[in-house]
Each structure stands twice: as structure tokens, then as C-alpha cells.
XYZ file of C-alpha atoms in Angstrom:
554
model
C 0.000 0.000 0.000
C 3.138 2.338 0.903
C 4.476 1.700 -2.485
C 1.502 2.092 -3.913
C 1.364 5.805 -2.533
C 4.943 6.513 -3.385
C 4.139 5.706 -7.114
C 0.995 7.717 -7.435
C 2.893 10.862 -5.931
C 5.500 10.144 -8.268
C 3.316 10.345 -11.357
C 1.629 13.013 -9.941
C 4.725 15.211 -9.085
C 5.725 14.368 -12.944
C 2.585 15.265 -14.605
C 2.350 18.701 -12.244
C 6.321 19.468 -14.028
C 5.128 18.676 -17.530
C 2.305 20.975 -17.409
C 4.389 23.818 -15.712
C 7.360 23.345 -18.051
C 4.800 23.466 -21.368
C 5.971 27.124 -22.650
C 9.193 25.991 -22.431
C 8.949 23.439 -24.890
C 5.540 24.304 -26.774
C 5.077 25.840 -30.167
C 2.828 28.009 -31.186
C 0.412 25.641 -32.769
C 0.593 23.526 -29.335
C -0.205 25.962 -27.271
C -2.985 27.111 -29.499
C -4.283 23.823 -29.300
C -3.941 23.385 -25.600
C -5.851 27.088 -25.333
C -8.630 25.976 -27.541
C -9.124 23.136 -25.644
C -9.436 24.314 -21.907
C -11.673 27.268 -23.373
C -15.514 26.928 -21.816
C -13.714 24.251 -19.405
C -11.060 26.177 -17.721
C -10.735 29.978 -18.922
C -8.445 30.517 -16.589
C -6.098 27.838 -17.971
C -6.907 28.716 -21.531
C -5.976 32.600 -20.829
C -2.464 31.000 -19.304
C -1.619 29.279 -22.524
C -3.260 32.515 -24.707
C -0.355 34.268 -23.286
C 2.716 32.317 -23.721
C 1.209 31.582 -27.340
C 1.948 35.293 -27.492
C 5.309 35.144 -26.467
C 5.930 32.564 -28.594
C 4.807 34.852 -31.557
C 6.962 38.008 -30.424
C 9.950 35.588 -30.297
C 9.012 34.341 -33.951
C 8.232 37.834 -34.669
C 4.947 36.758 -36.953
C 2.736 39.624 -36.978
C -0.138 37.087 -38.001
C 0.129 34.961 -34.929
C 0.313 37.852 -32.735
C -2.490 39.041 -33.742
C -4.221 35.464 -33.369
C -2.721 35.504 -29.693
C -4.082 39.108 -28.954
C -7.998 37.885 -29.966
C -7.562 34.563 -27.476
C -6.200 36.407 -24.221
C -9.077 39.010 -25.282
C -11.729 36.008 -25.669
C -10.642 34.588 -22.688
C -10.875 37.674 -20.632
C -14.225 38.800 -21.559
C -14.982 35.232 -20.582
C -13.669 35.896 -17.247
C -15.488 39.282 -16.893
C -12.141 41.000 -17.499
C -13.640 43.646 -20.163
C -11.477 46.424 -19.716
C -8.153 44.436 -20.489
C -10.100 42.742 -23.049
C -10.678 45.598 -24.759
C -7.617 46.216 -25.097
C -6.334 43.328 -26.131
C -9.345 42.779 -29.110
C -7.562 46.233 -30.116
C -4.651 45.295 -30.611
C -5.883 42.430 -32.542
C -7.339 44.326 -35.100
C -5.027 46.892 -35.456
C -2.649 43.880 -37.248
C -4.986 43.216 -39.889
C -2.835 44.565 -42.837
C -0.316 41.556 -41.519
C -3.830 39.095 -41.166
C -5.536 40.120 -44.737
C -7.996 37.492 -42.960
C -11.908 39.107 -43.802
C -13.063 36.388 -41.578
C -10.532 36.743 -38.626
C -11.547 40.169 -38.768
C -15.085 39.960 -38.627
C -14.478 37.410 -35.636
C -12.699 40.456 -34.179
C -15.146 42.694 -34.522
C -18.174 40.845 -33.244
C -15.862 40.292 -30.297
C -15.112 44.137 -29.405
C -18.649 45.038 -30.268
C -19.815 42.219 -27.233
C -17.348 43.812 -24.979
C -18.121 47.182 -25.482
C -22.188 46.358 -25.137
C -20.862 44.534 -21.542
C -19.098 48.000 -20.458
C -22.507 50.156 -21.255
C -20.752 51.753 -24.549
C -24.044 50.535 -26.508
C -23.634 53.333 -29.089
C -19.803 52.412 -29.739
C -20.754 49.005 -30.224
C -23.715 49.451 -32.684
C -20.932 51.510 -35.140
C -18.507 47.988 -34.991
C -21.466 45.722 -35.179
C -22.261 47.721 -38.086
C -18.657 47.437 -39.494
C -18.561 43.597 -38.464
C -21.755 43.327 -40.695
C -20.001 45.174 -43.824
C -17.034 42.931 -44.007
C -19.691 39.839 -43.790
C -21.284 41.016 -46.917
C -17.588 40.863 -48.375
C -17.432 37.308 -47.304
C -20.818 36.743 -49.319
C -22.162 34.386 -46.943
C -25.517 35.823 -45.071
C -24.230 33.503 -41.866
C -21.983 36.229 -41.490
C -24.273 38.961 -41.410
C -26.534 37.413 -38.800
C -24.211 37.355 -36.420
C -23.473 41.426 -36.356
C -27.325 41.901 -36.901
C -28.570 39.895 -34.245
C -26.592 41.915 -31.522
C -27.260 44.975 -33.896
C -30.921 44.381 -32.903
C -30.591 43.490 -29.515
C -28.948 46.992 -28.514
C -32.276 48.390 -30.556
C -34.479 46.236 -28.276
C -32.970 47.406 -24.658
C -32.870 51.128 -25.723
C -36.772 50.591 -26.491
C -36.467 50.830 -30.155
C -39.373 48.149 -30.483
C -40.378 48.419 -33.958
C -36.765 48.556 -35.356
C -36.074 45.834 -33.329
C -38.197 43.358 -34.522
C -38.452 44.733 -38.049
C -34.392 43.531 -37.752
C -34.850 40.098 -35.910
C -37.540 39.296 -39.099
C -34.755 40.160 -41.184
C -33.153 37.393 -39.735
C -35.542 34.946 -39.625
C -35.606 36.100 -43.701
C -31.640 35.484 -43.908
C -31.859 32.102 -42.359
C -34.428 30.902 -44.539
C -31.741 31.546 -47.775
C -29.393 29.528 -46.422
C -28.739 25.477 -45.164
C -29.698 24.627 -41.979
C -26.565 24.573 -39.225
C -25.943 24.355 -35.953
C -25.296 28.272 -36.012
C -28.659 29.397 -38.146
C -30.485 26.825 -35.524
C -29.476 28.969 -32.896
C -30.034 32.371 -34.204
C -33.179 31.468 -35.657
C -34.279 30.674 -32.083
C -32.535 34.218 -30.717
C -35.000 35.691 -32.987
C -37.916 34.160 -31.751
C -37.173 34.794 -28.215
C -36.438 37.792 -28.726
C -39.563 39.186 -30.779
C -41.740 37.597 -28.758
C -39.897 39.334 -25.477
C -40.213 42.477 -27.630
C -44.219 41.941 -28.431
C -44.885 41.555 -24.394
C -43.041 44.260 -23.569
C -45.716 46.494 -26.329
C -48.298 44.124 -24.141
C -49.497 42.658 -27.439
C -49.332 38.698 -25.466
C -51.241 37.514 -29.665
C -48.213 38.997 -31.621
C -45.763 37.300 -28.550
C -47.855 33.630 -28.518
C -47.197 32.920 -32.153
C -43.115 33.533 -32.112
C -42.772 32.184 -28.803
C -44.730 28.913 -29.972
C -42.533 28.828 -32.708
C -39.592 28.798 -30.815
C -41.059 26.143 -28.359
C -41.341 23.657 -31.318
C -37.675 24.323 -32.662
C -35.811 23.408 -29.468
C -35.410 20.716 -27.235
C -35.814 20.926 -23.697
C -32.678 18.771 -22.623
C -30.502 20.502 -25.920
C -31.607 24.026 -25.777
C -32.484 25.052 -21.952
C -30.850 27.995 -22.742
C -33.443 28.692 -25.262
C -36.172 26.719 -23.530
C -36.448 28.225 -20.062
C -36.641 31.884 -21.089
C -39.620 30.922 -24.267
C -41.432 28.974 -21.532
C -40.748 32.313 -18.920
C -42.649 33.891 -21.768
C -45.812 32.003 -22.019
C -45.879 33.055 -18.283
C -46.069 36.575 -19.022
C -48.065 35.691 -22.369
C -50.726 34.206 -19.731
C -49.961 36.848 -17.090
C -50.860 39.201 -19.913
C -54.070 37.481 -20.940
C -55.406 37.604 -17.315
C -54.865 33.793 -16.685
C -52.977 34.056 -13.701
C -53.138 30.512 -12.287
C -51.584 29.542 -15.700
C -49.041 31.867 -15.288
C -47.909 30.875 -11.458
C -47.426 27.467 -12.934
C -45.177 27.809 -15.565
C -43.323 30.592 -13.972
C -42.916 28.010 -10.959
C -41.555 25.712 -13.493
C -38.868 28.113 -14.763
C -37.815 29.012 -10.833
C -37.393 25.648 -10.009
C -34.920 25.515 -12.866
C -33.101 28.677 -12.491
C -32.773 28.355 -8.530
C -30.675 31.359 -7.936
C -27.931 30.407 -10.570
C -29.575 31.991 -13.292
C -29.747 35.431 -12.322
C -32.224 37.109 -14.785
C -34.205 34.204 -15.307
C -34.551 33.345 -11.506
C -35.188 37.256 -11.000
C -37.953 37.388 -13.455
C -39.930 34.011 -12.606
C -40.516 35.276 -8.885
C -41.462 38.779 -10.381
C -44.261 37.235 -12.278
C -44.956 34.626 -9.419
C -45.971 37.804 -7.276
C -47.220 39.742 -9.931
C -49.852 36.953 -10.626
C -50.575 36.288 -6.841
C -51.371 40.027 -6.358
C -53.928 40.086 -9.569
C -55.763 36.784 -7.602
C -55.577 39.020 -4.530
C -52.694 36.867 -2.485
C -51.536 39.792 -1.291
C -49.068 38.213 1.135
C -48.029 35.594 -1.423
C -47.237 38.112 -3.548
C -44.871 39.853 -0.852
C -43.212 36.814 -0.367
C -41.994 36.652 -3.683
C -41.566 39.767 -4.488
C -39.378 40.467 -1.636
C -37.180 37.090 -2.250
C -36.776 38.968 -5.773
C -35.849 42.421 -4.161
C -33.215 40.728 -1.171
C -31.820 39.307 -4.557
C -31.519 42.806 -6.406
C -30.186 44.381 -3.643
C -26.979 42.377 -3.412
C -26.631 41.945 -6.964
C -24.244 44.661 -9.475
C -26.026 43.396 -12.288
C -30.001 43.518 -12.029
C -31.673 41.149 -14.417
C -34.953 42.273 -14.270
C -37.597 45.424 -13.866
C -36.774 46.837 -11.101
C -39.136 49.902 -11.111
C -42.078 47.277 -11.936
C -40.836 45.310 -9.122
C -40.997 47.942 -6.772
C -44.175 49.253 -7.752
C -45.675 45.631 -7.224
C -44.402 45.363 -3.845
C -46.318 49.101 -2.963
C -49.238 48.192 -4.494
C -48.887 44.608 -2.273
C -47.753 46.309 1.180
C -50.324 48.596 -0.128
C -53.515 46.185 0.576
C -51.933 44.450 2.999
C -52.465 47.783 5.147
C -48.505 48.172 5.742
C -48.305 52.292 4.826
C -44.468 52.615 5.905
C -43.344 49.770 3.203
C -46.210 50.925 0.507
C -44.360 54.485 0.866
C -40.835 53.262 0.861
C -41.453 51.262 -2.219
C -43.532 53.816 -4.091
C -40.493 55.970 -3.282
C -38.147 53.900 -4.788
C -40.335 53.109 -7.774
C -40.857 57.165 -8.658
C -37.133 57.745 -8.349
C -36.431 54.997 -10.835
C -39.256 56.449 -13.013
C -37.670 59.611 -12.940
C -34.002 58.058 -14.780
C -36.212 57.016 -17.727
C -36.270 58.265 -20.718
C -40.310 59.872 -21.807
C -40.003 57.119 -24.543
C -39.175 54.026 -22.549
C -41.990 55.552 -19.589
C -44.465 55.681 -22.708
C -43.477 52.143 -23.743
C -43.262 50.311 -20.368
C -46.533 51.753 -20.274
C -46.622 51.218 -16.247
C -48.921 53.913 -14.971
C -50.435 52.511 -11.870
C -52.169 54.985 -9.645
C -51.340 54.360 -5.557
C -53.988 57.217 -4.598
C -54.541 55.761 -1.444
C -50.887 56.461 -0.473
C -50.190 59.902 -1.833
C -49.869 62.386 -0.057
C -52.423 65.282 -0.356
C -50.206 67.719 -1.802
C -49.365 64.737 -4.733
C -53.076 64.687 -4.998
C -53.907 68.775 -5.399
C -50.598 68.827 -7.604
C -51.794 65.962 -10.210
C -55.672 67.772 -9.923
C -53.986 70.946 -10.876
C -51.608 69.370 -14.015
C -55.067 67.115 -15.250
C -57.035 71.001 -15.367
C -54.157 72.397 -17.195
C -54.333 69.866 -19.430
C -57.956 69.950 -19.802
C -57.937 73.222 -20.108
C -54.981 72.834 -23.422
C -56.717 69.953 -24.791
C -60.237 72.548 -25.038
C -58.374 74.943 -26.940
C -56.392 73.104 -28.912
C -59.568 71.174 -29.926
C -61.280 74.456 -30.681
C -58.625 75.566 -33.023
C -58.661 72.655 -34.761
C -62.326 72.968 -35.182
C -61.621 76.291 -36.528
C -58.869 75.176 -38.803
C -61.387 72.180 -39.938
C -64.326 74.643 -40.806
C -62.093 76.561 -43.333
C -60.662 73.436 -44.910
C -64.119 72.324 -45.463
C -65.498 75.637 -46.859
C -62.525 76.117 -48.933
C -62.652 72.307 -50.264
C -66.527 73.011 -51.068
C -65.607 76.188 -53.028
C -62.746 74.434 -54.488
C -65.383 71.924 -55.607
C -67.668 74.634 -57.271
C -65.573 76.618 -58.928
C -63.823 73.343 -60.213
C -67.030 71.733 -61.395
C -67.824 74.627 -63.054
C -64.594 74.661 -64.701
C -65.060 71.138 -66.081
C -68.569 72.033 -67.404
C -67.540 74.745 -69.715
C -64.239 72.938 -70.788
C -66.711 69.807 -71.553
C -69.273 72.020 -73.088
C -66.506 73.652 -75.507
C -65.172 70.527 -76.709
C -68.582 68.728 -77.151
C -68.880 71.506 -79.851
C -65.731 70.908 -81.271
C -66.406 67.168 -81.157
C -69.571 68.059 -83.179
C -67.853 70.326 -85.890
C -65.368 67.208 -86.138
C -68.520 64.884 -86.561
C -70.117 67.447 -89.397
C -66.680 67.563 -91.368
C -66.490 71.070 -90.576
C -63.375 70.649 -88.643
C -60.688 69.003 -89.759
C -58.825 66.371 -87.846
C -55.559 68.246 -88.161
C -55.233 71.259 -89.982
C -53.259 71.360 -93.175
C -51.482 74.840 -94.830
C -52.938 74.604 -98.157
C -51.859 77.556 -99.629
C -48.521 77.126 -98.688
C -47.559 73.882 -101.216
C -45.391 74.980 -103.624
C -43.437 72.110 -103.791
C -44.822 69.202 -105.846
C -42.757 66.498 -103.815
C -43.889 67.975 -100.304
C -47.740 67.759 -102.885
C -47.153 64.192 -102.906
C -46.242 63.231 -99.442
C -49.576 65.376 -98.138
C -51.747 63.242 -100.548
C -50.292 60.445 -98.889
C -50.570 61.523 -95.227
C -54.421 62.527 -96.142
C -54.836 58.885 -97.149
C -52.997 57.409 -94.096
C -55.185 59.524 -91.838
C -58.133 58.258 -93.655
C -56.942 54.559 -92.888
C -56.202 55.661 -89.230
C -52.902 53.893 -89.423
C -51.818 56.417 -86.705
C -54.052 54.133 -84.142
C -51.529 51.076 -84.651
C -49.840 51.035 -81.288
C -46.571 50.706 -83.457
C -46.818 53.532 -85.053
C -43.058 55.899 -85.206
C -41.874 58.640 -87.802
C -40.134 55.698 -89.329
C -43.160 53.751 -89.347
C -45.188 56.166 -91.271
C -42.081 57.004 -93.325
C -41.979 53.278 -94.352
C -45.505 53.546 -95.607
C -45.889 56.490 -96.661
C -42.217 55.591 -98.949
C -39.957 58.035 -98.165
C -37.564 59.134 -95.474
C -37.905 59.934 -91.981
C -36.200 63.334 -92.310
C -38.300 64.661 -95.521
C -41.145 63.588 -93.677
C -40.516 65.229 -90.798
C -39.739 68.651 -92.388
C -43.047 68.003 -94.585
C -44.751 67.750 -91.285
C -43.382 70.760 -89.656
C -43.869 72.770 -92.541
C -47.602 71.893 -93.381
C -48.890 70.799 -89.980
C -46.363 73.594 -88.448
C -46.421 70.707 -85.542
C -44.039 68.637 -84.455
C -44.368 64.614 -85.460
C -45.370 63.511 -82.065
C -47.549 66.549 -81.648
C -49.725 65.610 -85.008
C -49.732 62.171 -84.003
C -51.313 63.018 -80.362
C -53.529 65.035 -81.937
C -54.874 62.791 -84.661
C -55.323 59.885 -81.481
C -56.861 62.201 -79.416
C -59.734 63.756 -81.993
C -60.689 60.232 -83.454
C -60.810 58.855 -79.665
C -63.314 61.984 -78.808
C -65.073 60.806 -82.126
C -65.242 57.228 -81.342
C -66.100 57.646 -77.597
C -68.630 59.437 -77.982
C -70.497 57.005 -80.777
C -69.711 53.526 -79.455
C -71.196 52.531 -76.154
C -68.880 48.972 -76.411
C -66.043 51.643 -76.265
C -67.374 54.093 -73.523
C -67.327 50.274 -71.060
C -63.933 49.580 -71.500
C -61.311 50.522 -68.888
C -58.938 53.765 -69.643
C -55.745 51.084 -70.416
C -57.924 49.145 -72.962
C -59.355 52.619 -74.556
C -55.538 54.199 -74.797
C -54.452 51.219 -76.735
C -57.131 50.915 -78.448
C -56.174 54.742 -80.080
C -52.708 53.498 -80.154
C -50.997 54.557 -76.613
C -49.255 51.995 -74.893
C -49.575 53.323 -71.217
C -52.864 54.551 -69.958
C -50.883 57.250 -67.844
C -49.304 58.287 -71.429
C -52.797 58.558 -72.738
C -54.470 60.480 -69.416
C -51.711 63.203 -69.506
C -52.302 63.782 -73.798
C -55.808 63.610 -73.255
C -55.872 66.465 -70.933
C -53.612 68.644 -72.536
C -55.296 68.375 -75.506
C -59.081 68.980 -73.893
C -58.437 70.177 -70.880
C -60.155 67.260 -69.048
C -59.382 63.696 -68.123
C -60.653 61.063 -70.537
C -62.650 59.470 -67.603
C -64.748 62.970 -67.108
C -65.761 63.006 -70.533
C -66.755 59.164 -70.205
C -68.697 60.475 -67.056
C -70.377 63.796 -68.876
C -71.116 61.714 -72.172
């Protein structure tokens, strides 16, 4: 048994020399190895080897593994709640990456820094690297890499109450995810997203919106694989039921979630016993609801990092101590809970939408004070009504004169060109007006006979229809008959040909009642436009109205 002892120390005494002596003999690549695997078992270990792989790189003087070495000791520190040195160390990382010319090192950088600086409160310096972390994904053309940066991206909108641009980013996404295969990583961040729009959708108290995420973030993960995913989705079908009024639900699950969390799980923990007395004071436990309300404040109060609403959970415990008939607690928690209101911003008050009234409590100056504010505001709200009224009344009166004077309008214009539409009818207008007297050229003689016949065809209504077009039929050039035009319809070619469509459209519209039922796209092609917008705008520069008010008026 003695010798048995003596060997086991030995071994042990060797093994405890090996692992000292390890930078002495190590390479780079060995001690990267040994880093990578103590990390998530033993930072502290894996931070120990992070450095010496660092030496090892200022001895080999590669700029590349240096910079490697930098982003492990920074890993590992923010690991160990070392941010500050980690910070710096992320830094100097990626101020090597001319040596790295490694897109993807980089944007591993970058997502780091941009966690760190969230972690220190610098929420506004880490949205502008998230952002940057997400630009050099796009270079790597792989949406995975775009998730990452947009996720936290999101996440910073979502605790600064930016609800709307929150969610509108987790659904992008959800949309990213769905373009590309199915991994462990898109698995996870598909179920960030749900967690966190449905989180978002309770916190807008809209428990419909937060049910259908939440359920589908309950049916992608597994309760033994994902309980980091699982506790806080089923914490939210507490507050979905808490929300909905079904408070005995909502004890239940949120006893479920405790019992999990213990203490160990800070926010989650925090959070179930909020809702636990939250619930009991809706079913009018009143001293249920103390209990675990103060088991949730005794935790708060020792804790640097609160994980959960502490004005709400101080306003609980007034209302509680409140009907429990204990005035010296109901005031020192109301206190509390004003002072925090106070640090809020007027958008996150509006949001959190937590208004609760403790008249009972007040004080009678609080009362006279708040009577006084709700008559000024009264008082605002009747004049400000009144000028709108006011404001209202002209709009109205100036829209019905408006009306008149533009009805009126229309009725002349419609009665002016139902007499031109007449003369056209009688022959004693003509379509478009030739210069007779003005031919003295026996070519330009020629081409006008021509254009008289291809008006009377009306092969100006083929949708087709160009200077070359005409110029093909009518056999001759383009340019000739554009100067012939110009000359004897002292219009340009575009011009005539609007004009031509528009009088035999005023003809035709006018005569066929098959015509007047079609719609204003099948009635401009019909006179050769391809657009009904093109044929709307002609149409009333030509009349003066729009081709659907002399539909109306005929």
C-alpha cells in the first residue's frame, strides 16, 4: 500500500512538471491547441496558454500569430469578466490586420469588441462595430456572417426601447436564415430571434403577436438541448398568460422556470418570482405576492447586475404592502419606484406603459398637484380642440368652393369641346389642320396626298406607329417627312400624331357605347398609346379634361 502511494505521488509530481514546463517546450500551434481546448472548461487555464502563445509569436516575430494571440487572451478575458483588459487586447488584434488580410478573422474580431463594449454600457460604440462587423460579412458573401453582427445589432435596438426597429431587424433574420442550409449556427439564431420578438411583443403588451413567435420557438428546441433557449420561451408564455389575465396559468409555468433557475440563473430566476408575485397580487394573495416579491428584491439588492424590472418590481411590492395595510413599506417602495421612473427616458416611460395609480398612499399635496396638471391639461386639450375645429371649418369651406368653382370649370371645358367634337362629326373641322396655300413644292404635294390617305386609314391608331413607321408607308424618309410635317402641320411629329389619337378617340367615344365600357388602359391602346398614364396626360392637354370625365359627362 506504501508503495503504492509513493508511485501515485510520483506520477503526480511528474505530470504537475510537464504541465508547468509546457511554454518551455511548446510551439505556437501547441499551445494554441492546448488554449482551444481548456476554453468553456477552464478559462483561466486557456488565458495562461493565450499568453505564452503570445510570447511565442513576439519571439518568432509573426505579426499574423500575434495578432491570433491578442484575440484569445481578449476572448478569454471577456470570458472571465475581465472587459477592460479585453478591450484592449481585441484592439490590438485588429489593429494587425494589414499583416492578417484574414476578412473572416476580422469579422471574428469585430463581433468580439462590439460584445465587450455592449458589456461596459458603450451601446452606441458598439452598434458603429457591429455595423462594421456586418459590412465585411457582406464581403465574405455568406448571409451567416451577417446574422451574427445583426442579431446583436438588434438586440442593442431592443434594450434602448427601439421596439419596432427591433423586430423589423430580428424578421430580417428569420428572412436570412431561410436563404441559407440549416446549421448548428442558423439553428441557434433562428431561435434568438424568436425569443427575442416575442420578449419584444410583451413588452408592447401585445401577449397575440408574442404567442405565435414564442410557440414557434417552443417547437424548434429541445428541452434537454436548448435550456438555454427553452427556459426563457417557456418564462414567456408566463407573461403571455400573465398578460391574458390567466394568472393561475401563469404561477405554474413561472414556478416551473424558478425551479430551474434556482438562484444560478440570475435574470431568469429574478424574473420568474417577479411574475410569481405579480400573478398572486392580480388573484388578490396579497401576502403571497410579498413573499416573492421580496425574495426577488433581497436578490436585487446584493446583486451589481439587475436582471430584471426593477421599477415594476418595486411598484408591485407598494401596491402589495399597499392592501396588505402596511403604509411605511407601501411608501418606501412607491419611493423607490418614482425615483427609478424619474431616470427614464419619456419614450421608454411611454413604452413600459406602467402607470399605476397608488392614490390611497399619496400624499395630499401629490393629490392637489396631479388635480392641478389634469385642469391644465384639460384646459390645453379645449383649446387646442377648438382651433382645430376652426382650422377644420375653413378646410371644409374652402374644399366646397374648391369643388364649385372646379365643377364649373369642367362644365364649360366639356361644353366647348362637345362643340368641337360636333364640328369634327359634321366635317367642318378638320382632324388636323393642313397649310394649303402654302404647297409649292410638288414632292412635299405628294407626301400630303399620302398623309391625307394614311389619316383616312387611321394607321396612326396602330400602337406601333413611329416617324419611321409612317415614313416606311408612306415611302420616303424619316427626315423629308418630318420637315413636310413641320412645314404643313407647323407641328411637331409627335404633336400631329397626339392630336390625330386624341380627336378620333373623342369621335369614337362618344359614338360607341362597347367603347365608352372599356377601362382607360384598354381605350388608350385601343387609339394606339401603350400606357394609360401616357394617354391620361395627352388627353388632358389636348381637352383640358381627363378622358374618364368626358366618359362620365357623355
Amino acid at each position: 500500500m506504501k508503495r503504492l502511494l509513493l508511485l501515485l505521488l510520483y506520477v503526480f509530481l511528474s505530470v504537475t512538471n510537464a504541465q508547468s514546463n509546457v511554454s518551455n517546450d511548446s510551439s505556437y500551434d501547441e499551445l494554441v491547441n492546448l488554449y482551444a481546448n481548456s476554453l468553456f472548461k477552464d478559462d483561466s487555464k486557456a488565458l495562461d496558454f493565450a499568453f505564452q502563445a503570445k510570447g511565442v509569436a513576439l519571439v518568432n516575430g509573426n505579426d499574423e500569430q500575434l495578432a491570433k494571440a491578442f484575440y484569445y487572451i481578449s476572448k478569454c478575458q471577456y470570458r472571465l469578466n475581465e472587459n477592460k483588459k479585453a478591450l484592449k487586447n481585441i484592439e490590438l488584434a485588429i489593429s494587425k490586420k494589414e499583416a492578417l488580410n484574414d476578412l473572416k478573422f476580422l469579422h471574428k474580431c469585430l463581433c468580439l469588441k462590439g460584445d465587450i463594449l455592449s458589456v461596459l454600457g458603450e451601446d452606441s460604440k458598439a452598434l458603429v462595430v457591429f455595423l462594421e462587423a456586418r459590412k465585411y460579412g457582406k464581403l465574405l458573401g455568406d448571409p451567416i456572417y451577417e446574422i451574427a453582427p445583426l442579431s446583436n445589432i438588434a438586440y442593442i435596438k431592443k434594450i434602448h426601447k427601439d421596439f419596432q426597429e427591433a423586430i423589423r431587424l430580428y424578421k430580417d433574420i428569420l428572412k436570412y436564415i431561410n436563404t441559407v442550409e440549416d446549421t448548428n449556427d442558423t439553428a441557434y439564431y433562428k431561435l434568438l430571434a424568436f425569443m427575442n420578438i416575442a420578449d419584444i411583443y410583451l413588452w408592447l403588451e401585445n401577449p397575440d403577436e408574442a404567442e405565435f413567435y414564442n410557440e414557434a420557438g417552443l417547437k424548434k428546441c429541445s428541452k434537454e438541448k436548448d435550456t438555454w433557449a427553452y427556459y426563457p420561451l417557456l418564462m414567456n408564455s408566463a407573461i403571455i398568460f400573465y398578460q391574458k389575465g390567466q394568472y393561475e396559468k401563469s404561477i405554474s409555468i413561472a414556478n416551473q422556470v424558478r425551479d430551474f433557475a434556482k438562484p444560478d440563473i440570475e435574470g431568469l430566476y429574478l424574473t420568474s418570482l417577479l411574475y410569481l408575485g405579480k400573478s398572486s397580487y392580480k388573484l388578490h394573495a396579497y401576502e403571497k405576492a410579498i413573499h416573492y416579491l421580496e425574495k426577488a428584491y433581497a436578490k436585487v439588492s446584493t446583486s451589481d447586475n439587475v436582471g430584471v424590472n426593477e421599477k415594476e418590481l418595486h411598484e408591485f411590492l407598494a401596491l402589495a404592502y399597499h392592501e396588505s395595510g402596511n403604509s411605511e413599506k407601501t411608501v418606501f417602495h412607491f419611493q423607490k419606484y418614482t425615483a427609478l421612473e424619474k431616470k427614464q427616458s419619456t419614450e421608454d416611460l411611454k413604452l413600459n406603459n406602467e402607470t399605476h395609480e397608488l392614490m390611497d398612499v399619496l400624499p395630499l399635496k401629490t393629490e392637489i398637484n396631479k388635480l392641478g396638471e389634469e385642469l391644465t391639461t384639460e384646459t390645453k386639450t379645449k383649446k387646442n380642440l377648438f382651433i382645430i375645429a376652426i382650422l377644420l371649418l375653413f378646410l371644409f369651406i374652402g374644399s366646397v368652393l374648391y369643388y364649385i368653382l372646379h365643377k364649373k370649370t369642367t362644365k364649360k371645358k366639356i361644353k366647348e369641346l362637345l362643340k368641337k367634337v360636333a364640328a369634327l362629326e359634321n366635317g367642318q373641322e378638320e382632324k388636323v389642320v393642313v397649310k394649303k396655300d402654302k404647297i409649292f413644292d410638288e414632292k412635299a404635294r405628294i407626301i400630303l396626298n399620302k398623309i391625307a390617305e394614311f389619316e383616312k386609314k387611321e394607321q396612326y391608331l396602330d400602337i406601333d406607329c413611329s416617324l419611321g413607321f409612317m415614313a416606311e408607308k408612306l415611302e420616303t424618309n424619316t427626315t423629308y417627312l418630318s420637315k413636310v410635317i413641320n412645314t404643313y402641320k407647323e407641328k411637331s411629329f409627335t404633336a400631329y400624331m397626339t392630336e390625330l389619337r386624341i380627336n378620333t378617340a373623342l369621335l369614337r367615344l362618344k359614338n360607341d357605347k362597347t367603347l365608352q365600357s372599356y377601362t382607360i388602359q384598354g381605350i388608350a391602346e385601343e387609339f394606339g398609346f401603350k400606357r394609360q398614364e401616357t394617354f391620361s396626360r395627352a388627353f388632358k392637354a389636348h381637352t383640358g379634361i381627363y378622358p374618364s370625365q368626358y366618359l362620365k359627362n357623355l
